[in-house]
XYZ file of C-alpha atoms in Angstrom:
95
model
C -129.188 -18.109 -29.740
C -130.374 -21.711 -30.215
C -127.103 -22.517 -31.998
C -125.140 -21.278 -29.023
C -127.152 -23.444 -26.666
C -126.561 -26.459 -28.896
C -122.798 -25.800 -28.885
C -122.808 -25.399 -25.115
C -124.772 -28.630 -24.760
C -122.392 -30.452 -27.065
C -119.409 -29.045 -25.123
C -121.027 -30.095 -21.817
C -121.709 -33.571 -23.300
C -118.079 -33.885 -24.282
C -116.942 -32.730 -20.901
C -119.256 -35.245 -19.263
C -117.908 -38.031 -21.387
C -114.356 -36.970 -20.497
C -115.232 -36.847 -16.861
C -116.856 -40.295 -16.963
C -113.686 -41.638 -18.667
C -111.526 -40.056 -15.988
C -113.687 -41.519 -13.208
C -113.458 -44.964 -14.747
C -109.697 -44.612 -15.096
C -109.451 -43.392 -11.488
C -111.428 -46.428 -10.224
C -109.236 -48.737 -12.285
C -106.112 -47.118 -10.792
C -107.550 -47.366 -7.324
C -108.116 -51.092 -7.763
C -104.633 -51.511 -9.122
C -103.161 -49.647 -6.159
C -105.071 -51.835 -3.724
C -103.923 -54.951 -5.524
C -100.283 -53.719 -5.513
C -100.518 -52.850 -1.770
C -101.665 -56.486 -1.199
C -98.777 -57.824 -3.158
C -96.363 -55.613 -1.212
C -97.829 -56.792 2.104
C -97.533 -60.395 0.998
C -93.867 -59.855 0.018
C -93.137 -58.136 3.311
C -94.547 -61.078 5.195
C -92.507 -63.544 3.040
C -89.331 -61.482 3.691
C -90.020 -61.471 7.446
C -90.593 -65.221 7.378
C -87.354 -65.769 5.444
C -85.425 -63.557 7.854
C -86.870 -65.502 10.801
C -85.979 -68.823 9.159
C -82.475 -67.595 8.452
C -82.032 -66.500 12.084
C -83.300 -69.854 13.328
C -80.884 -71.653 10.913
C -77.987 -69.520 12.060
C -78.802 -70.186 15.706
C -79.063 -73.870 15.004
C -75.738 -73.833 13.129
C -74.046 -71.961 15.997
C -75.438 -74.484 18.524
C -74.216 -77.376 16.386
C -70.819 -75.775 15.935
C -70.495 -75.347 19.709
C -71.580 -78.934 20.327
C -68.957 -80.268 17.853
C -66.346 -78.036 19.402
C -67.156 -79.471 22.812
C -66.986 -82.976 21.500
C -63.658 -82.276 19.783
C -62.275 -80.776 23.034
C -63.442 -83.877 24.973
C -61.886 -86.224 22.399
C -58.595 -84.248 22.476
C -58.586 -84.350 26.243
C -59.010 -88.181 26.091
C -56.308 -88.488 23.466
C -53.908 -86.442 25.582
C -54.770 -88.537 28.595
C -54.233 -91.833 26.682
C -50.999 -90.516 25.183
C -49.771 -89.573 28.636
C -50.726 -93.008 30.018
C -48.976 -94.718 27.134
C -45.856 -92.657 27.594
C -45.814 -93.424 31.294
C -46.265 -97.125 30.609
C -43.548 -97.036 27.988
C -41.263 -95.260 30.514
C -41.916 -97.990 33.074
C -41.178 -100.699 30.533
C -37.828 -99.121 29.739
C -36.769 -99.126 33.413
């Protein structure tokens, strides 16, 4: 009978050690999960910031393109006007 109690106690001790090991492993995994969640949140914020920066850059580029287009249109208009004036002056000189 005593021998059976000793075996049961030994089995319980082994189970307790296994349980302690599993608890430790579970705690370590919990810490790792928390750390990984933090990393993911940081990356999400970085991605959002990069997207915002890209949108701002694209808007700035569009505005610059429109401004350059306006300037070119203005210059072309002046060139056409000057060309027309030169042609009119040349026509008067021929007469």
